[in-house]
XYZ file of C-alpha atoms in Angstrom:
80
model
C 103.837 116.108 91.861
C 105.764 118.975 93.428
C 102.683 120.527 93.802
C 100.651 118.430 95.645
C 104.131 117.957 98.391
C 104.026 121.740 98.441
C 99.922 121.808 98.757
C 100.687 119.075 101.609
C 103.472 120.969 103.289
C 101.057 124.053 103.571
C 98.268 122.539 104.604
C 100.644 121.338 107.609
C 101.889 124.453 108.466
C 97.970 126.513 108.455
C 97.386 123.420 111.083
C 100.079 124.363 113.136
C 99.836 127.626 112.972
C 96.008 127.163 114.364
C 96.731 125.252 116.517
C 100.022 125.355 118.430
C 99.647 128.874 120.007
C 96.421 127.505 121.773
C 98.693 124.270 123.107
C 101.426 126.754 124.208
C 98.832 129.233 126.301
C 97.698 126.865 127.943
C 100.493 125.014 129.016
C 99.866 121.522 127.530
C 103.071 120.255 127.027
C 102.357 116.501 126.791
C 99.370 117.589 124.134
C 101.720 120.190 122.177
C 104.550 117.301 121.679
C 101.913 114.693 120.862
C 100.682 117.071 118.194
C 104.058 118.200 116.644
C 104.847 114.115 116.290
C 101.068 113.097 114.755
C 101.652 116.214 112.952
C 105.021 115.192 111.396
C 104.299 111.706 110.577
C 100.653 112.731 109.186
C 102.757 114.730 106.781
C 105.747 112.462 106.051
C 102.907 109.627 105.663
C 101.192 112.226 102.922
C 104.439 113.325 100.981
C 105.929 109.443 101.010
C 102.229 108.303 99.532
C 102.093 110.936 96.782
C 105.650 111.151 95.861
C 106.433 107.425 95.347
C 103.257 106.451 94.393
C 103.029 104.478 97.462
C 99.559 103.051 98.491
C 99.253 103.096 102.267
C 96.794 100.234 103.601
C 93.863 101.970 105.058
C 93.706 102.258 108.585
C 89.789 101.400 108.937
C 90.867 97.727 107.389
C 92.463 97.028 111.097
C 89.049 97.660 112.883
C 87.254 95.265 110.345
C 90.039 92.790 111.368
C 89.781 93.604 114.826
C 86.335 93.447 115.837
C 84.693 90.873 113.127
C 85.636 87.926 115.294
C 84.004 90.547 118.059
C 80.574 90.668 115.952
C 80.391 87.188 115.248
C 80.632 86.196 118.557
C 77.743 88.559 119.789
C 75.954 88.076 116.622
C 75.429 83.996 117.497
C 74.589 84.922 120.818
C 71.851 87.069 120.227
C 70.534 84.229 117.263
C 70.275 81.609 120.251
């Protein structure tokens, strides 16, 4: 289990090591602190999933939910 936190925790940090410097040269503030926070909770997401054995719903499931009623709707019309 340590493993994969430490395999998660790497693969982190080579991301932001990649990346970041670019952010910084070019002045992108707004990107670089968007990026550090999708960065963090990407990770903390990852480490609370594989340590607890906590499943995490997937995030495609919300655009099913989302734009079914959205299909239907266009699906009749295009029957008619």
């Amino acid at each position: 289990m340590w493993i994969i936190v430490a395999g998660i925790c790497t693969a982190s940090l080579a991301c932001l090591v990649v990346e970041a410097p670019a952010l910084r040269r070019t002045q992108q503030k707004k990107d670089l602190i968007v990026f550090y926070l999708m960065l963090l909770a990407g990770t903390a997401l990852s480490i609370i999933e594989f340590a607890t054995n906590f499943k995490l719903p997937n995030p495609s499931r919300l655009i099913i939910i989302v734009y079914k009623p959205v299909y239907e709707v266009v699906k009749t019309l295009l029957e008619q």
